[in-house]
CSV table of C-alpha atoms in Angstrom, one decimal:
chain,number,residue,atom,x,y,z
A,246,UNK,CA,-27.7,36.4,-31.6
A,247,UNK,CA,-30.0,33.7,-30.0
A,248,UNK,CA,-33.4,35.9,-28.1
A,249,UNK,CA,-33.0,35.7,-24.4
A,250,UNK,CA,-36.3,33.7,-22.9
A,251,UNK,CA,-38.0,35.2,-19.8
A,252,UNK,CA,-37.7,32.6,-17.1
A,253,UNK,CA,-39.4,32.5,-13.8
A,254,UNK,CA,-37.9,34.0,-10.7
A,255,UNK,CA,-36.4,31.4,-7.9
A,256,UNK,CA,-38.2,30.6,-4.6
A,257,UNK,CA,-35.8,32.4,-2.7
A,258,UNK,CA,-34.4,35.5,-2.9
A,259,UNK,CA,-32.6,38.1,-1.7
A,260,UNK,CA,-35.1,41.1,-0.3
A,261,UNK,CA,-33.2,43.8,-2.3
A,262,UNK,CA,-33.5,41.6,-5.6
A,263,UNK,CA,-37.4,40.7,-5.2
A,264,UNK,CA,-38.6,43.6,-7.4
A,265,UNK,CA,-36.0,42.8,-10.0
A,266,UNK,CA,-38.3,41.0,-12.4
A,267,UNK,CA,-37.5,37.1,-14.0
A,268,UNK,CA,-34.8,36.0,-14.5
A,269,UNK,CA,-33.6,35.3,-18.2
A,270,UNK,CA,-32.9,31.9,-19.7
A,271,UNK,CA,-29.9,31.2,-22.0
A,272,UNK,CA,-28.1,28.4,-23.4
A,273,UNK,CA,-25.4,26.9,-21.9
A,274,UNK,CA,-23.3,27.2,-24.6
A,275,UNK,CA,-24.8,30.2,-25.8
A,276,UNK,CA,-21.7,33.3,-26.5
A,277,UNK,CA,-23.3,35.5,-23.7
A,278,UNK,CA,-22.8,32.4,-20.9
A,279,UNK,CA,-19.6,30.5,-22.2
A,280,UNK,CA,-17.5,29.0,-24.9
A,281,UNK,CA,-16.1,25.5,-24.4
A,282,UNK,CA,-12.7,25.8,-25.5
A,283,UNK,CA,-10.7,23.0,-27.8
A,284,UNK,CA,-7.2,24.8,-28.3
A,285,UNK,CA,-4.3,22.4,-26.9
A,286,UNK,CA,-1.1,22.9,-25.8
A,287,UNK,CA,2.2,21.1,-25.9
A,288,UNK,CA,2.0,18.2,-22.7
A,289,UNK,CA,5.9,19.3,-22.3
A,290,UNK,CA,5.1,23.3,-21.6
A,291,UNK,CA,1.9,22.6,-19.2
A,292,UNK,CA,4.2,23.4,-15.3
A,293,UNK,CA,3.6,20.8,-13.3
A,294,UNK,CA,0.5,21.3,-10.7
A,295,UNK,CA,-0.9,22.9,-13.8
A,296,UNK,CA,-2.2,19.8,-15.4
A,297,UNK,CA,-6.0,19.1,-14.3
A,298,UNK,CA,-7.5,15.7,-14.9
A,299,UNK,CA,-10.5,13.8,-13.3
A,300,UNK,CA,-8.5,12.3,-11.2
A,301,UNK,CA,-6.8,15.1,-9.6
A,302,UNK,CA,-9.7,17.7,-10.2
A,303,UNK,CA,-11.9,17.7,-6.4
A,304,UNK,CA,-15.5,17.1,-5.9
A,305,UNK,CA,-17.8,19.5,-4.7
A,306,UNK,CA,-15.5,22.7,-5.5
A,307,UNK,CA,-12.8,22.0,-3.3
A,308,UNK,CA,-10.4,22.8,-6.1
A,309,UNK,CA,-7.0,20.2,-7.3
A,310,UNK,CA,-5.7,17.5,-5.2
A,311,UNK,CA,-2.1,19.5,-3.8
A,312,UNK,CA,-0.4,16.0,-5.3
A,313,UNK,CA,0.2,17.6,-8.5
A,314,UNK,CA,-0.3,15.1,-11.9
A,315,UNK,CA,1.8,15.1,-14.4
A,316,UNK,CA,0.4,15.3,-17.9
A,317,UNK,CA,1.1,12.1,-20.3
A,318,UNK,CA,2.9,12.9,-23.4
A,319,UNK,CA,1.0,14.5,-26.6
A,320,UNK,CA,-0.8,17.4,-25.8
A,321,UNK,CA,-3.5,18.9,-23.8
A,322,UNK,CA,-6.9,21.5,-23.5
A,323,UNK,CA,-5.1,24.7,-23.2
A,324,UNK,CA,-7.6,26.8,-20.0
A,325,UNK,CA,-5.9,29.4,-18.6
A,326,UNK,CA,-7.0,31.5,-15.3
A,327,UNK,CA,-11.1,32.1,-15.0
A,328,UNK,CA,-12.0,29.1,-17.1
A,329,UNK,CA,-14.5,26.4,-15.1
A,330,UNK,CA,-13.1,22.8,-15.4
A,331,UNK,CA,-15.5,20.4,-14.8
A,332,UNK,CA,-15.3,16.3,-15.3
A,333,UNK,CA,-17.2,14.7,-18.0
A,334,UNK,CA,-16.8,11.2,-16.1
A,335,UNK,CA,-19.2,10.9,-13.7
A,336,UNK,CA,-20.8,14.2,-13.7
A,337,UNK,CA,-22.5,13.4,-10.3
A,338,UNK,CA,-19.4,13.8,-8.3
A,339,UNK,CA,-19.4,18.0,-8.7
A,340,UNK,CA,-16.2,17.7,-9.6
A,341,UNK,CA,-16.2,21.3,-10.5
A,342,UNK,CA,-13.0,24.2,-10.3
A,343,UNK,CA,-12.4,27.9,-11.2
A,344,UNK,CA,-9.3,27.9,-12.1
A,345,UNK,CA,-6.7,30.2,-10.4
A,346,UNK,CA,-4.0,29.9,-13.1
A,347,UNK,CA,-3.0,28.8,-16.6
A,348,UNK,CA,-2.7,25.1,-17.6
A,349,UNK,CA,-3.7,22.2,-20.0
A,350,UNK,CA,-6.4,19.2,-19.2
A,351,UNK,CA,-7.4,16.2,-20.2
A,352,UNK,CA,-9.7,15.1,-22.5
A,353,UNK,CA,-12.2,14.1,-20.0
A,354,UNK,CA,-12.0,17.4,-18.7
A,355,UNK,CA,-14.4,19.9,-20.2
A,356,UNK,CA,-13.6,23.7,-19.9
A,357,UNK,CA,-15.8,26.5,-20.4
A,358,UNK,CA,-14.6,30.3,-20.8
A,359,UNK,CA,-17.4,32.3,-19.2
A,360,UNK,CA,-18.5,35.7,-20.5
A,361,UNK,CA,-18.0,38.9,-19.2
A,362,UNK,CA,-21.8,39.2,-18.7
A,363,UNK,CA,-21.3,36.0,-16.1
A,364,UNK,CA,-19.9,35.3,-12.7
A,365,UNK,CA,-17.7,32.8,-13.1
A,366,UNK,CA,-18.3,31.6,-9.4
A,367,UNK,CA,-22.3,31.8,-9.9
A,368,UNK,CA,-21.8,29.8,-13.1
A,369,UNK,CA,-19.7,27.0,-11.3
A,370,UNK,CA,-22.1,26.9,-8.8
A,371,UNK,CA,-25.3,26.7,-11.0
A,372,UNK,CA,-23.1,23.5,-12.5
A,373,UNK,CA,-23.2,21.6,-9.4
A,374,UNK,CA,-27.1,21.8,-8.6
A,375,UNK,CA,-29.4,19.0,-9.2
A,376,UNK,CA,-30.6,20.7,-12.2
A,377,UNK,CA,-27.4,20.4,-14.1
A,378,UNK,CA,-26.6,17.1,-12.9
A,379,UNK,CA,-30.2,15.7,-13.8
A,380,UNK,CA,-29.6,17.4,-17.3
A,381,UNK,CA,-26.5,15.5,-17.9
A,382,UNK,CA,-26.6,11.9,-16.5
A,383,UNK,CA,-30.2,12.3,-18.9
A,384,UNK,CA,-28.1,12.4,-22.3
A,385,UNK,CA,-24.8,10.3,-20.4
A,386,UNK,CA,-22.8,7.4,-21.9
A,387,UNK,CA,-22.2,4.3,-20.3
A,388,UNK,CA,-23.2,2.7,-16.7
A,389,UNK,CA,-19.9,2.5,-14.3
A,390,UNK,CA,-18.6,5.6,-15.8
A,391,UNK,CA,-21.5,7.6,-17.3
A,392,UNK,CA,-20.4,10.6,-19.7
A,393,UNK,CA,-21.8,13.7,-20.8
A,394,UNK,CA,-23.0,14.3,-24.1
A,395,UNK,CA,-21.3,18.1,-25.1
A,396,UNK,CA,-24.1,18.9,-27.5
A,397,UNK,CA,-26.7,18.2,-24.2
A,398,UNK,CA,-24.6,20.0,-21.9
A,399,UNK,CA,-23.7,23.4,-24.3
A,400,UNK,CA,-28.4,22.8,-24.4
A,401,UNK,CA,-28.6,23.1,-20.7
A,402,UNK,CA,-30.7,26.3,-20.3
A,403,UNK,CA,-29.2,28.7,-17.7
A,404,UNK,CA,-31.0,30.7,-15.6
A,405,UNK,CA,-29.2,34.3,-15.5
A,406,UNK,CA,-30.1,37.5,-13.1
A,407,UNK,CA,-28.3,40.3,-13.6
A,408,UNK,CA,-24.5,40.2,-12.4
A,409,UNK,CA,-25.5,41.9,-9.0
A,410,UNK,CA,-27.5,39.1,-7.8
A,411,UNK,CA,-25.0,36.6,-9.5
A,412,UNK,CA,-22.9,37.7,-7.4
A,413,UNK,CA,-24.8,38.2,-4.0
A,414,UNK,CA,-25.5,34.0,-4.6
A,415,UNK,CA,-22.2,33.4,-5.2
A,416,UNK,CA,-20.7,34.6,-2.2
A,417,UNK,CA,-23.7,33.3,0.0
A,418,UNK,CA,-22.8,29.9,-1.8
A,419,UNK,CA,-19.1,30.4,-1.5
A,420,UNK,CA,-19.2,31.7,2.3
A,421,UNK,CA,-20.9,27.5,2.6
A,422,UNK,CA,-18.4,26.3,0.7
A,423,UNK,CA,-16.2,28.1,3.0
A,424,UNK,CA,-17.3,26.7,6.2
A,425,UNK,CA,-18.0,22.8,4.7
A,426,UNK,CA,-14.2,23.0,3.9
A,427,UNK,CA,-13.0,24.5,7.4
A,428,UNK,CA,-15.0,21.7,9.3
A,429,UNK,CA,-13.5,19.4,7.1
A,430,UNK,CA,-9.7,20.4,7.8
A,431,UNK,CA,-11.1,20.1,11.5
A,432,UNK,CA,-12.7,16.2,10.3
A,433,UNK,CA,-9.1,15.6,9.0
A,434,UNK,CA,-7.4,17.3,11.9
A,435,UNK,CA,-8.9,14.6,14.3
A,436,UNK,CA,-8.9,11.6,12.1
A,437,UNK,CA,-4.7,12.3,11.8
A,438,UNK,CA,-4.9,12.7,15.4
A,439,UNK,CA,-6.7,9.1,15.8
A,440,UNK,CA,-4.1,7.6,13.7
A,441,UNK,CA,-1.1,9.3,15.4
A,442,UNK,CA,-2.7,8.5,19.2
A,443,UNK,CA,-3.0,4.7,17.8
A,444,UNK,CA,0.6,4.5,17.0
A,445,UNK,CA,1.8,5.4,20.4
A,446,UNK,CA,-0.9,3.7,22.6
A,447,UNK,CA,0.0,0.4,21.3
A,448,UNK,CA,3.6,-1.3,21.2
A,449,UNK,CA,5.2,-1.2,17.8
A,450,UNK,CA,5.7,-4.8,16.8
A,451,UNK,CA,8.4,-6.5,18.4
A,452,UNK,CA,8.0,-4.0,21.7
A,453,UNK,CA,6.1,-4.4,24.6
A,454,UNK,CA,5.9,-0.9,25.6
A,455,UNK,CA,3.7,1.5,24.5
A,456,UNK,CA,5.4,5.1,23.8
A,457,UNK,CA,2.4,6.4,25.3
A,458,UNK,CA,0.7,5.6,28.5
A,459,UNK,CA,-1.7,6.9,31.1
A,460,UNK,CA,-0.4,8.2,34.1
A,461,UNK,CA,-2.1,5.5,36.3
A,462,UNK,CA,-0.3,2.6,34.7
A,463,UNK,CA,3.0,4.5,34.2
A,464,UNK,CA,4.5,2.1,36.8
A,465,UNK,CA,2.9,-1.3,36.0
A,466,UNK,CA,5.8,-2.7,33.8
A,467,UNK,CA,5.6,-4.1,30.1
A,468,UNK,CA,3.1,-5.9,28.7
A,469,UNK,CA,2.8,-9.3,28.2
A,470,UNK,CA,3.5,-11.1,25.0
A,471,UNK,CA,0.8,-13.8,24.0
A,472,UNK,CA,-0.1,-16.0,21.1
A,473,UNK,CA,-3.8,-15.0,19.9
A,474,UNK,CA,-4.7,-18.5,19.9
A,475,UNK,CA,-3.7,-19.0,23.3
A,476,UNK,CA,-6.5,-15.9,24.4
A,477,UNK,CA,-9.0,-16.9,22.8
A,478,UNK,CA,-11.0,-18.9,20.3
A,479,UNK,CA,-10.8,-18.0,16.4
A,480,UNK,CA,-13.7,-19.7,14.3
A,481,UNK,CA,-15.6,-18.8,11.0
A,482,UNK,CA,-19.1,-17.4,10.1
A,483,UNK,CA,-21.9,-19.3,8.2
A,484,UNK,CA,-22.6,-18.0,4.5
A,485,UNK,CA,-24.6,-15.1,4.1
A,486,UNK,CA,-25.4,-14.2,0.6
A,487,UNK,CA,-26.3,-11.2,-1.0
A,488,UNK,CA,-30.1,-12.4,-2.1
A,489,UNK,CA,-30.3,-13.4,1.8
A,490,UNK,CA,-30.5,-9.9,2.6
A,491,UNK,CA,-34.1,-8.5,3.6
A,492,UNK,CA,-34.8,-4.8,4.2
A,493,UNK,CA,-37.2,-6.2,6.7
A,494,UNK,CA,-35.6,-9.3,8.0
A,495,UNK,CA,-35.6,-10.2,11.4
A,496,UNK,CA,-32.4,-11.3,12.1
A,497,UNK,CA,-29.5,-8.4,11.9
A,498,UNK,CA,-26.5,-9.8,10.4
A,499,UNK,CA,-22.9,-8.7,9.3
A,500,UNK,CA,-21.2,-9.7,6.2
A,501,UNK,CA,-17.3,-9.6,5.5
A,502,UNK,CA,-17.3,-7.0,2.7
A,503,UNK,CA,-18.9,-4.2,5.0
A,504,UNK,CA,-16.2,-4.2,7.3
A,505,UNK,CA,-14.9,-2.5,4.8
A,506,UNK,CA,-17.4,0.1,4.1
A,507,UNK,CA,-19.7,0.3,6.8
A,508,UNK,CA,-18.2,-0.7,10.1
A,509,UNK,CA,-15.6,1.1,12.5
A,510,UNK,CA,-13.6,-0.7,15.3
A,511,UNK,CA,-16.8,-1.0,17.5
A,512,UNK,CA,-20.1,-1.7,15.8
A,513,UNK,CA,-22.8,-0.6,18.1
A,514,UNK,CA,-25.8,-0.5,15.1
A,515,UNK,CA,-26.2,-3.5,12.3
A,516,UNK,CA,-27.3,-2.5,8.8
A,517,UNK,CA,-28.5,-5.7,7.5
A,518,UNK,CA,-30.8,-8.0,8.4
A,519,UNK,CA,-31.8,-11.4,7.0
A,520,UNK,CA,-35.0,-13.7,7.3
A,521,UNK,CA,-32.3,-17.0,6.9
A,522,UNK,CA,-33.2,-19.7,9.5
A,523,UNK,CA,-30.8,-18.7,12.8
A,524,UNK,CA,-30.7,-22.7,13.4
A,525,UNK,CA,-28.1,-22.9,10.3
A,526,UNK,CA,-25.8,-19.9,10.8
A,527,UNK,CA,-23.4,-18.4,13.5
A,528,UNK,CA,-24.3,-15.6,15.8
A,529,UNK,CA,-22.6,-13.3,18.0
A,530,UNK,CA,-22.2,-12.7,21.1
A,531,UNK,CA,-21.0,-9.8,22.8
A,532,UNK,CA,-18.0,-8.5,23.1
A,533,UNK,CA,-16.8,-11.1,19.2
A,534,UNK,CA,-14.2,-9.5,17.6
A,535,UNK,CA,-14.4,-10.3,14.0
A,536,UNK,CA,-11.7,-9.9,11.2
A,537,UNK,CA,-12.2,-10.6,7.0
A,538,UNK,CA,-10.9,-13.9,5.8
A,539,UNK,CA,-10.3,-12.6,2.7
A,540,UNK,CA,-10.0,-9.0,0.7
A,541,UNK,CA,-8.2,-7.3,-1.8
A,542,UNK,CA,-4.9,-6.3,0.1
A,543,UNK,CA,-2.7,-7.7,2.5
A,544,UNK,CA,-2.9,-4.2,4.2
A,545,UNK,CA,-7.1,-3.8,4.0
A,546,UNK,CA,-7.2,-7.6,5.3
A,547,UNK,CA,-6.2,-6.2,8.7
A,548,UNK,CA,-9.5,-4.8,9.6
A,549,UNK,CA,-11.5,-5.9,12.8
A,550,UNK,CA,-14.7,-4.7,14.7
A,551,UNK,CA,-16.0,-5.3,17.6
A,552,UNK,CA,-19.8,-6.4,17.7
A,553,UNK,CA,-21.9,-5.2,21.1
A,554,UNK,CA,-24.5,-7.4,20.0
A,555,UNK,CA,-25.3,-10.7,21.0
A,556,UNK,CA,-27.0,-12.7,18.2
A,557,UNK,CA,-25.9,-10.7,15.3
A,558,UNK,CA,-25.5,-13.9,12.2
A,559,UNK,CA,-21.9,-13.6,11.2
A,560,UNK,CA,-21.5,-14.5,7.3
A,561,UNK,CA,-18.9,-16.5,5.8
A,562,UNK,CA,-15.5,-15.6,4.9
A,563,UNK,CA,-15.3,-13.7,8.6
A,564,UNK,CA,-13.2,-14.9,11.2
A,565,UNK,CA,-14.6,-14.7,14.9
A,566,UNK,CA,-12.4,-14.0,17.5
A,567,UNK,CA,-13.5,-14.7,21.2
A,568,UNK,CA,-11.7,-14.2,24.5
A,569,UNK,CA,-11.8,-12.6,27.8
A,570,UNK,CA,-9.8,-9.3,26.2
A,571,UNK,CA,-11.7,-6.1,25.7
A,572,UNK,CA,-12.9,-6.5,22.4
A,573,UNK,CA,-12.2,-2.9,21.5
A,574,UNK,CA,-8.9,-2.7,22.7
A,575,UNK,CA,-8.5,-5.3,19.9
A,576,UNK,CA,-10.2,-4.5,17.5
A,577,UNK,CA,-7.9,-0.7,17.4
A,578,UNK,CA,-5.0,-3.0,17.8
A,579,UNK,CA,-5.3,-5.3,14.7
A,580,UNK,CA,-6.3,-2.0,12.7
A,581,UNK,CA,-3.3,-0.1,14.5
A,582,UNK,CA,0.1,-1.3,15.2
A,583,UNK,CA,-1.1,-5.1,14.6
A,584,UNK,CA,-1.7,-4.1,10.9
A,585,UNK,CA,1.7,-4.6,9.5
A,586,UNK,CA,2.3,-8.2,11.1
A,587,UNK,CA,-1.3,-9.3,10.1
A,588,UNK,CA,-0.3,-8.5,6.3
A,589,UNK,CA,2.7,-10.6,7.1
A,590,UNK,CA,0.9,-13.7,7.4
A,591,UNK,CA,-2.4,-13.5,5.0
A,592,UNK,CA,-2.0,-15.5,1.9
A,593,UNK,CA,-2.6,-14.7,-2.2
A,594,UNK,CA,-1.9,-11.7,-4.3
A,595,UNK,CA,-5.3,-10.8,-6.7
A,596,UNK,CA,-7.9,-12.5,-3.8
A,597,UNK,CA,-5.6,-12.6,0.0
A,598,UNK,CA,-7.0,-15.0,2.5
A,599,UNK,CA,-6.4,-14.6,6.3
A,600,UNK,CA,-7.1,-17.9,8.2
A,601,UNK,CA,-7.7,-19.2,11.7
A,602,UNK,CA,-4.6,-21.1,12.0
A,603,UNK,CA,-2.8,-18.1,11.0
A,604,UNK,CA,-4.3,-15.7,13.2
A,605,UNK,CA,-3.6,-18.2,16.5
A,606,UNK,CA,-0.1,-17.8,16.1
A,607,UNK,CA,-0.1,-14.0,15.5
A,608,UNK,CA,1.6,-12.6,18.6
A,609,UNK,CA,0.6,-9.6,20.2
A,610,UNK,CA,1.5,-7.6,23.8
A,611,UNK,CA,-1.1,-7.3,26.2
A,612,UNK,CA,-1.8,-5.0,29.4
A,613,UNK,CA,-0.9,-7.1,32.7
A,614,UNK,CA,-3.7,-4.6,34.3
A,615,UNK,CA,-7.1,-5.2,32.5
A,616,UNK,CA,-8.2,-1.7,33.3
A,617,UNK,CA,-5.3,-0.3,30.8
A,618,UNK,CA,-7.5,-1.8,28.2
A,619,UNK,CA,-10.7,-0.4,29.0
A,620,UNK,CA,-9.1,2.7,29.5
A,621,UNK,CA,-7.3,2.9,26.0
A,622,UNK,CA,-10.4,1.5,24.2
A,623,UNK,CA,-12.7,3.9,26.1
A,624,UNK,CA,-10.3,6.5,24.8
A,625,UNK,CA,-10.5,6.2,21.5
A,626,UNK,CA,-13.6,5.3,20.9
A,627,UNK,CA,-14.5,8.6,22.6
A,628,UNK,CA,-12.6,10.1,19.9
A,629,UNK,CA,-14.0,8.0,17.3
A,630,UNK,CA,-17.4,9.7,18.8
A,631,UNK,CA,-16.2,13.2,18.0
A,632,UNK,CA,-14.8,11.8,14.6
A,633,UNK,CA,-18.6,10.9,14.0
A,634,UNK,CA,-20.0,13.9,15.0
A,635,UNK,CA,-17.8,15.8,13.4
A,636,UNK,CA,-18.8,14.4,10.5
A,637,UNK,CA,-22.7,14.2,11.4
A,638,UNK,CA,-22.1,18.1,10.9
A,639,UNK,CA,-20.6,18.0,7.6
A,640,UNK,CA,-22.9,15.6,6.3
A,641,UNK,CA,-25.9,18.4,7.7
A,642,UNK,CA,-23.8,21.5,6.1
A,643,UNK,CA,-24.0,19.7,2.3
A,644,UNK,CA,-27.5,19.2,3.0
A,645,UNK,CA,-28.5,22.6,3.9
A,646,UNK,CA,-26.3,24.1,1.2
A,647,UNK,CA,-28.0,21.5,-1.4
A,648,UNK,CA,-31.2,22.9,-0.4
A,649,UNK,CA,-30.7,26.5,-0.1
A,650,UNK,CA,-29.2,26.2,-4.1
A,651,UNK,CA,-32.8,24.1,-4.8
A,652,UNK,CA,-34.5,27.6,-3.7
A,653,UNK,CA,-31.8,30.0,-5.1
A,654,UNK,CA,-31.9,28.9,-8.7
A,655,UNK,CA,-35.2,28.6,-10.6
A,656,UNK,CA,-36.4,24.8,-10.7
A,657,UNK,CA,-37.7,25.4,-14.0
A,658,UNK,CA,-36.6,27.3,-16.8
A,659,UNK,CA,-38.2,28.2,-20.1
């Protein structure tokens, strides 16, 4: 039986623990922490729901996707109720679950049987700090989808108190856990009511009344149908490459691919800037709405933002949409109701385009009473403003929990 190492004693702790002495340090895949287990089982007797893989297996111990997987034929890692499944792809991701019955997993899928010395929720925790996932990516595989060496990770040395103080960091831990996943029902909660609101403050194509209106404008009759072209102006951005991009530059700019990671309906901050010459590129001015000309979907294609900021260079492959309409009022329009008639007209199947001549003829209804607009955009983006910090408090939550579990478990060990 490998000879338990004293290891030092965490910066934190709780006050009826701090006379308790160090802490010992084990191997991983030492018998007294866990065994990793290889049995399989039959693909045809694992229920369904009971089959864990890394797609279906949740970051940050939120559990299994409820979309249940089915298992592909052949067989799979027999776990059963207690085990800790944990991804081997991409071990940075804390995709990490106690499992609350019996089932089979992939391959990818590692699962460790913890001893009766161990609590199983203080070991899954302890294998989503830093620590671990420093340990891991060290002795990883491969560069888009690292994986863990076994032989490193059954090395990792684990820091072990006795089971009463497991326990009391496991529930503080958990209690987090418990509270990140409540405000993010809440997060969901209000992005589905966003979506839903959306639907019925804009006509469904083919209408020109909204299912939902304010009681002000109740009475001021259907909107108006118009071509977009005959609104506004529709032109294109100047080329903005990536090496154009300066931490420092002095010019903020937008390119088109960060509409779809970084920008909302209504951009009020840019996050790139650019030293290119301003003489030789387009900039904005307020109130632009601006929409990809090309993408990956017909459905993602129908993304717009409005941009607040006047002289913002607009990059290539982004169409620029100006007019007298309330940008934002658009911009949740095209991304809303507009969404399935946009992905009627962009063009290609493996790279779609979206052009300016078919954007002009796109038709769309529009408020007779210019204050409905304001008042639907000023609507949602106040929602979009709880949506933010809604998620502003998530975002603080992981960061506090990721600290506390820097000060509950020994930095060193050995």
């Amino acid at each position: 039986m490998p000879e338990a190492r004293p290891g030092p004693v965490p910066e934190l702790r709780f006050p009826e623990f701090r006379d308790a002495g160090p802490w010992e340090a084990k191997r991983l895949g030492d018998s007294e922490i866990a065994r990793f287990i290889r049995e399989r089982v039959a693909a045809e007797d694992v229920p369904l729901g009971h089959y864990v893989s890394t797609v279906n297996l949740l970051p940050a111990f939120c559990g299994l996707s409820p979309e249940p997987e089915k298992p592909p034929a052949g067989s799979a890692i027999a776990y059963r109720e207690g085990d800790i499944l944990m991804s081997n792809i991409r071990p940075y991701l804390q995709k990490v679950w106690v499992a609350d019955r019996s089932g089979g997993a992939s391959n990818d899928v590692l699962v460790a049987r913890p001893s009766k010395s161990v609590v199983k929720s203080f070991l899954s925790q302890l294998l989503m700090s830093e620590r671990f996932i420093s340990h891991v990516m060290g002795g990883a595989k491969g560069v888009k989808m690292p994986r863990g060496d076994l032989e490193q990770i059954q090395d990792f040395e684990v820091p072990l108190p006795a089971r009463p103080e497991q326990q009391k960091i496991a529930d503080c831990l958990g209690s987090l856990d418990d509270l990140i996943r409540a405000e993010e029902r809440r997060l969901e909660a209000l992005s589905a009511h966003k979506a839903g609101l959306m639907q019925r403050l804009f006509p469904r194509p083919g209408e020109t009344t909204p299912r939902l209106r304010f009681p002000e404008f109740e009475g001021a009759g259907p909107w108006e149908v118009k071509r977009l072209g005959d609104v506004g102006t529709i032109s294109k951005g100047k080329g903005i490459s990536k090496s154009d991009i300066k931490p420092d530059g002095a010019l903020p700019c937008i390119r088109y691919g960060e509409l779809y990671t970084l920008y909302g309906e209504v951009i009020h901050e840019v996050a790139s800037s650019t030293d290119a010459d301003p003489a030789g590129l387009v900039l904005s001015e307020e109130n632009d709405v601006i929409i990809p000309a090309s993408g990956e979907t017909k459905e993602d294609i129908a993304t717009a933002s409005r941009v607040t900021i006047s002289g913002v260079a607009l990059g290539g492959d982004l169409n620029i949409f100006r007019s007298a309409l309330n940008g934002a009022f658009l911009a949740y329009y095209v991304r809303g109701n507009l969404k399935s008639e946009i992905s009627k007209v962009a063009q290609g199947d493996s790279v779609v385009h979206l052009y300016p001549t078919q954007l002009e003829k796109l038709k769309l209804a529009v408020p007779s009473v210019p204050k409905e607009q304001q008042k639907i955009a000023d609507c949602l983006i106040a929602l979009d403003d709880l949506i933010r910090a809604q998620g502003e408090t998530i975002d603080a939550l992981r960061i506090h929990k990721r600290g506390l579990m820097q000060k509950l478990f020994p930095r060193e060990v050995g």
